[in-house]
Amino acid sequence: MKASFGDRSLTVFVYAALAVIAFTTFYPFWNAAVISLNKGMDTALGGITFWPRAFTFENYEVVFQDKRILDAFFISVMRTVIGTIASILMTAIFAYGMTKRELMGRKFYMIACIITMYFSGGLIPTFLVIRGLHLMDSFLVFIIPGLISVWNMIIFRTFFNGLPAGLEESAKIDGCGYWSTFFRIVLPLSGPVIATLALFTAVGHWNDWFYPSIYITNEKLIPIQTKLQQILNSNIMSEQMSQLDSASQSRLSSMKSITSKSLSMATMMVATLPIIMVYPFVQKYFVKGVLVGSLKE
């Protein structure tokens, strides 16, 4: 009886601890959403916690009427999609090659890759390399430097080594070469690891603001996170409004309740929600196995 009571107490404690952790994790995001839906002048009075006190969509109207923010959102989407696909494909090909024992210098390549995980050239040498490759103010600066991820390569390599050898042997008997085996056998069986690493890569691309702030000066190539960083670090709301067309300015002249904080929270929600919505569609691949029944001995 005492053991049963102790088990229940432990269960209650664990659930309570998880509830506290979930609350402290989720509340900042919820509070930002509430502030973005509340009138800015009213928010400045304080006391906005769980629900908007003066509900409004004016903050989002300002965000979506600013063409620069929409352009930044489009750049982020294109960078995330193209960068993720290119990085996962190139890294998977590299990892597949590293699994071949007949590859000359395989150990040397592996050691060279691992060294780059612990040591880097630093910001200034990297800047000089990027400038020397003429990638400054180019969309390709988002794609090319991140084509290969050594960490993801190691994960891919470990996964590929775990595939049954009979799969590739059967493919060779059927006349498949390395490329055919990779694209027709290995890659389709790598769904879970591809989905997981693609999600992490996409989040990295989407959340990156520092890289563009160094290598991009063209306003049309600035992604949404860098734009958000600019909004958070400087009070540019008046500048944004001054650069809108006359119709938008007359429309915004009646919006007396907008403040820099409410505008930044609305921009933050626009920049955060898209990547969060991807998680439910990818989560099922984290624990799903696709090798069951793929090979019959």
Coordinates of C-alpha atoms in Angstrom, one line a residue:
M1 CA 0.0 0.0 0.0
K2 CA 2.8 2.4 0.9
A3 CA 4.6 1.5 -2.4
S4 CA 1.5 2.3 -4.3
F5 CA 1.1 5.6 -2.6
G6 CA 4.7 6.4 -3.3
D7 CA 4.4 5.6 -6.9
R8 CA 1.4 7.9 -7.2
S9 CA 3.2 10.7 -5.5
L10 CA 6.2 10.3 -7.8
T11 CA 3.9 10.3 -10.8
V12 CA 2.2 13.5 -9.6
F13 CA 5.5 15.1 -9.0
V14 CA 6.8 14.2 -12.5
Y15 CA 3.7 15.5 -14.2
A16 CA 3.8 18.7 -12.1
A17 CA 7.5 19.2 -13.0
L18 CA 6.7 18.7 -16.7
A19 CA 3.8 21.1 -16.5
V20 CA 6.0 23.8 -15.0
I21 CA 8.7 23.2 -17.6
A22 CA 6.1 23.3 -20.4
F23 CA 4.6 26.5 -19.0
T24 CA 7.9 28.3 -18.6
T25 CA 8.9 27.3 -22.2
F26 CA 5.6 28.2 -23.9
Y27 CA 4.6 31.4 -22.0
P28 CA 7.2 33.8 -23.6
F29 CA 5.9 32.8 -27.0
W30 CA 2.3 33.1 -25.9
N31 CA 3.0 36.5 -24.3
A32 CA 4.6 37.8 -27.5
A33 CA 1.6 36.7 -29.5
V34 CA -0.7 38.5 -27.0
I35 CA 1.3 41.7 -27.3
S36 CA 1.3 41.5 -31.1
L37 CA -2.6 41.4 -30.9
N38 CA -2.9 44.2 -28.4
K39 CA -2.9 47.9 -29.1
G40 CA 0.6 49.2 -28.6
M41 CA -0.2 52.2 -26.4
D42 CA -2.3 50.0 -24.2
T43 CA 0.5 47.5 -23.9
A44 CA 2.8 50.3 -22.7
L45 CA 0.6 50.7 -19.6
G46 CA 1.7 47.2 -18.6
G47 CA -0.4 44.3 -17.3
I48 CA -0.6 42.3 -20.5
T49 CA -0.1 38.7 -19.6
F50 CA -2.3 35.9 -21.0
W51 CA -5.0 37.8 -23.0
P52 CA -5.1 40.9 -25.2
R53 CA -6.7 43.8 -23.3
A54 CA -7.4 45.9 -26.4
F55 CA -7.5 43.5 -29.3
T56 CA -6.4 44.7 -32.7
F57 CA -4.8 43.5 -36.0
E58 CA -3.2 46.9 -36.7
N59 CA 0.3 45.7 -35.8
Y60 CA 0.0 43.0 -38.5
E61 CA -1.4 45.4 -41.0
V62 CA 1.7 47.5 -40.6
V63 CA 3.9 44.4 -41.0
F64 CA 2.2 43.2 -44.2
Q65 CA 2.0 46.6 -45.7
D66 CA 5.7 47.0 -45.5
K67 CA 7.1 45.5 -48.8
R68 CA 10.6 45.2 -47.3
I69 CA 9.3 42.8 -44.7
L70 CA 7.4 40.7 -47.3
D71 CA 10.6 40.6 -49.4
A72 CA 12.6 39.5 -46.4
F73 CA 10.0 36.8 -45.7
F74 CA 10.3 35.6 -49.3
I75 CA 14.1 35.5 -49.1
S76 CA 13.9 33.5 -45.9
V77 CA 11.5 31.0 -47.5
M78 CA 13.7 30.6 -50.6
R79 CA 16.9 30.3 -48.6
T80 CA 15.4 27.7 -46.3
V81 CA 13.9 25.5 -49.1
I82 CA 16.9 25.7 -51.5
G83 CA 19.5 25.6 -48.8
T84 CA 18.0 22.6 -47.0
I85 CA 17.5 20.5 -50.1
A86 CA 21.0 21.3 -51.4
S87 CA 22.7 20.7 -48.1
I88 CA 21.0 17.4 -47.4
L89 CA 21.6 16.1 -50.9
M90 CA 25.3 17.1 -51.0
T91 CA 25.9 15.9 -47.4
A92 CA 24.2 12.6 -48.1
I93 CA 26.3 12.0 -51.2
F94 CA 29.5 12.8 -49.3
A95 CA 28.5 10.5 -46.5
Y96 CA 27.7 7.7 -48.9
G97 CA 31.1 8.0 -50.5
M98 CA 32.8 7.9 -47.0
T99 CA 31.2 4.5 -46.3
K100 CA 33.1 2.9 -49.2
R101 CA 36.2 1.0 -48.0
E102 CA 37.7 1.2 -51.5
L103 CA 37.8 5.0 -51.3
M104 CA 41.5 5.9 -51.3
G105 CA 42.4 8.2 -48.4
R106 CA 39.1 7.7 -46.6
K107 CA 40.7 8.0 -43.1
F108 CA 42.5 11.1 -44.1
Y109 CA 39.3 12.7 -45.4
M110 CA 37.5 11.8 -42.2
I111 CA 40.2 13.2 -39.9
A112 CA 40.2 16.4 -42.0
C113 CA 36.4 16.7 -41.6
I114 CA 36.5 16.1 -37.9
I115 CA 39.2 18.8 -37.4
T116 CA 36.9 21.4 -39.0
M117 CA 34.3 20.6 -36.3
Y118 CA 36.6 21.8 -33.6
F119 CA 38.7 24.5 -35.4
S120 CA 37.7 27.2 -37.8
G121 CA 39.5 29.9 -39.6
G122 CA 37.6 32.6 -37.7
L123 CA 35.4 35.4 -38.9
I124 CA 38.0 37.5 -40.8
P125 CA 39.5 34.7 -42.9
T126 CA 35.9 33.5 -43.6
F127 CA 35.0 37.0 -44.7
L128 CA 38.0 37.1 -47.0
V129 CA 37.2 33.8 -48.5
I130 CA 33.5 34.8 -49.1
R131 CA 34.7 38.0 -50.7
G132 CA 37.3 36.2 -52.8
L133 CA 34.6 33.9 -54.1
H134 CA 32.5 37.0 -55.1
L135 CA 29.6 35.8 -52.9
M136 CA 29.1 39.2 -51.2
D137 CA 25.6 40.5 -51.7
S138 CA 24.7 37.3 -53.5
F139 CA 21.9 34.8 -52.8
L140 CA 24.4 32.0 -53.2
V141 CA 26.1 33.1 -50.0
F142 CA 23.2 31.5 -48.2
I143 CA 23.6 28.2 -50.0
I144 CA 27.3 27.4 -50.9
P145 CA 29.1 27.9 -47.6
G146 CA 26.6 25.5 -45.9
L147 CA 26.4 22.8 -48.5
I148 CA 28.3 20.3 -46.4
S149 CA 27.7 19.7 -42.7
V150 CA 30.3 17.5 -41.1
W151 CA 28.0 16.6 -38.2
N152 CA 25.2 15.6 -40.5
M153 CA 27.7 13.7 -42.6
I154 CA 28.7 11.6 -39.6
I155 CA 25.0 10.9 -38.9
F156 CA 24.3 9.9 -42.5
R157 CA 27.5 7.8 -42.6
T158 CA 26.5 5.9 -39.4
F159 CA 23.0 5.3 -40.8
F160 CA 24.3 4.1 -44.2
N161 CA 26.7 1.7 -42.5
G162 CA 23.8 0.2 -40.6
L163 CA 21.9 -0.6 -43.8
P164 CA 22.0 -4.4 -44.7
A165 CA 24.8 -5.1 -47.1
G166 CA 22.5 -7.4 -49.1
L167 CA 20.6 -4.4 -50.4
E168 CA 23.6 -3.0 -52.3
E169 CA 24.8 -6.4 -53.3
S170 CA 21.4 -7.1 -54.9
A171 CA 21.5 -3.8 -56.6
K172 CA 24.9 -4.5 -58.1
I173 CA 23.7 -7.9 -59.3
D174 CA 20.9 -6.0 -61.1
G175 CA 23.5 -3.8 -62.8
C176 CA 23.2 -0.7 -60.6
G177 CA 26.3 1.5 -60.2
Y178 CA 27.1 3.7 -57.2
W179 CA 24.8 6.5 -58.3
S180 CA 21.9 4.3 -59.2
T181 CA 22.3 2.4 -55.9
F182 CA 22.4 5.7 -53.9
F183 CA 19.4 7.3 -55.5
R184 CA 17.2 4.2 -56.0
I185 CA 18.0 2.1 -53.0
V186 CA 19.9 4.0 -50.2
L187 CA 18.2 7.4 -50.4
P188 CA 14.6 6.1 -50.3
L189 CA 15.4 4.0 -47.3
S190 CA 16.8 7.0 -45.4
G191 CA 13.5 8.8 -44.9
P192 CA 13.7 9.2 -41.1
V193 CA 17.3 10.5 -41.0
I194 CA 16.7 12.8 -44.0
A195 CA 13.5 14.2 -42.4
T196 CA 15.3 14.8 -39.0
L197 CA 18.4 16.4 -40.4
A198 CA 16.4 18.4 -42.9
L199 CA 14.3 19.8 -40.1
F200 CA 17.4 20.8 -38.1
T201 CA 19.0 22.3 -41.3
A202 CA 15.9 24.2 -42.1
V203 CA 15.6 25.7 -38.6
G204 CA 19.3 26.7 -38.9
H205 CA 18.7 28.5 -42.2
W206 CA 15.5 30.1 -41.0
N207 CA 16.8 31.4 -37.7
D208 CA 20.1 32.7 -39.0
W209 CA 20.4 36.5 -38.8
F210 CA 24.1 36.9 -38.1
Y211 CA 25.4 35.6 -41.4
P212 CA 23.4 38.0 -43.6
S213 CA 24.2 40.9 -41.4
I214 CA 27.9 40.5 -42.3
Y215 CA 27.8 39.4 -46.0
I216 CA 24.6 41.2 -47.2
T217 CA 24.2 44.9 -47.7
N218 CA 21.5 44.7 -50.4
E219 CA 18.2 45.5 -48.8
K220 CA 16.4 43.1 -51.2
L221 CA 18.4 40.1 -50.0
I222 CA 18.0 40.6 -46.3
P223 CA 16.1 37.7 -44.7
I224 CA 13.3 38.1 -42.2
Q225 CA 15.4 37.2 -39.1
T226 CA 17.9 39.9 -39.9
K227 CA 15.1 42.3 -40.5
L228 CA 13.6 41.4 -37.2
Q229 CA 17.0 41.9 -35.5
Q230 CA 17.2 45.4 -37.0
I231 CA 13.7 46.2 -35.7
L232 CA 14.6 44.9 -32.2
N233 CA 17.9 46.7 -32.0
S234 CA 16.8 50.1 -33.3
N235 CA 13.6 52.1 -33.3
I236 CA 12.9 52.1 -37.1
M237 CA 9.1 52.1 -37.0
S238 CA 9.0 55.8 -38.0
E239 CA 11.4 55.1 -40.9
Q240 CA 9.2 52.1 -42.0
M241 CA 6.1 54.2 -42.0
S242 CA 7.8 57.1 -43.9
Q243 CA 8.8 54.7 -46.7
L244 CA 5.3 53.4 -47.3
D245 CA 3.2 54.8 -50.1
S246 CA 0.9 57.7 -49.5
A247 CA -2.3 55.5 -49.3
S248 CA -0.7 53.4 -46.7
Q249 CA 0.5 56.4 -44.8
S250 CA -2.9 57.9 -44.7
R251 CA -4.2 54.5 -43.5
L252 CA -1.6 54.3 -40.8
S253 CA -2.1 57.9 -39.7
S254 CA -5.3 56.8 -37.8
M255 CA -3.4 53.9 -36.1
K256 CA -2.3 55.9 -33.1
S257 CA -1.9 52.9 -30.9
I258 CA 1.1 51.3 -32.7
T259 CA 4.5 51.3 -30.9
S260 CA 7.9 49.9 -31.7
K261 CA 7.3 47.0 -29.2
S262 CA 4.0 46.0 -30.7
L263 CA 5.4 46.1 -34.2
S264 CA 8.5 44.1 -33.2
M265 CA 6.3 41.4 -31.6
A266 CA 4.1 41.2 -34.7
T267 CA 7.2 40.8 -36.9
M268 CA 8.5 38.2 -34.5
M269 CA 5.4 36.1 -34.8
V270 CA 5.5 36.4 -38.6
A271 CA 9.1 35.2 -38.5
T272 CA 8.5 32.4 -36.0
L273 CA 5.2 30.7 -36.9
P274 CA 6.1 29.2 -40.3
I275 CA 9.0 27.1 -39.0
I276 CA 7.0 26.0 -35.9
M277 CA 4.2 24.8 -38.2
V278 CA 6.7 22.4 -39.9
Y279 CA 7.3 20.3 -36.8
P280 CA 4.0 18.4 -36.6
F281 CA 4.5 17.2 -40.2
V282 CA 8.1 15.9 -39.6
Q283 CA 7.8 14.6 -36.0
K284 CA 6.4 11.2 -37.1
Y285 CA 9.7 10.5 -39.0
F286 CA 11.8 10.8 -35.8
V287 CA 10.8 7.3 -34.5
K288 CA 9.5 5.7 -37.7
G289 CA 11.5 2.7 -39.1
V290 CA 11.5 2.0 -42.8
L291 CA 13.7 -1.1 -42.9
V292 CA 11.1 -3.5 -41.5
G293 CA 10.5 -6.0 -44.3
S294 CA 12.9 -4.3 -46.7
L295 CA 15.2 -7.4 -46.8
K296 CA 14.3 -11.0 -46.4
E297 CA 17.2 -13.3 -45.7

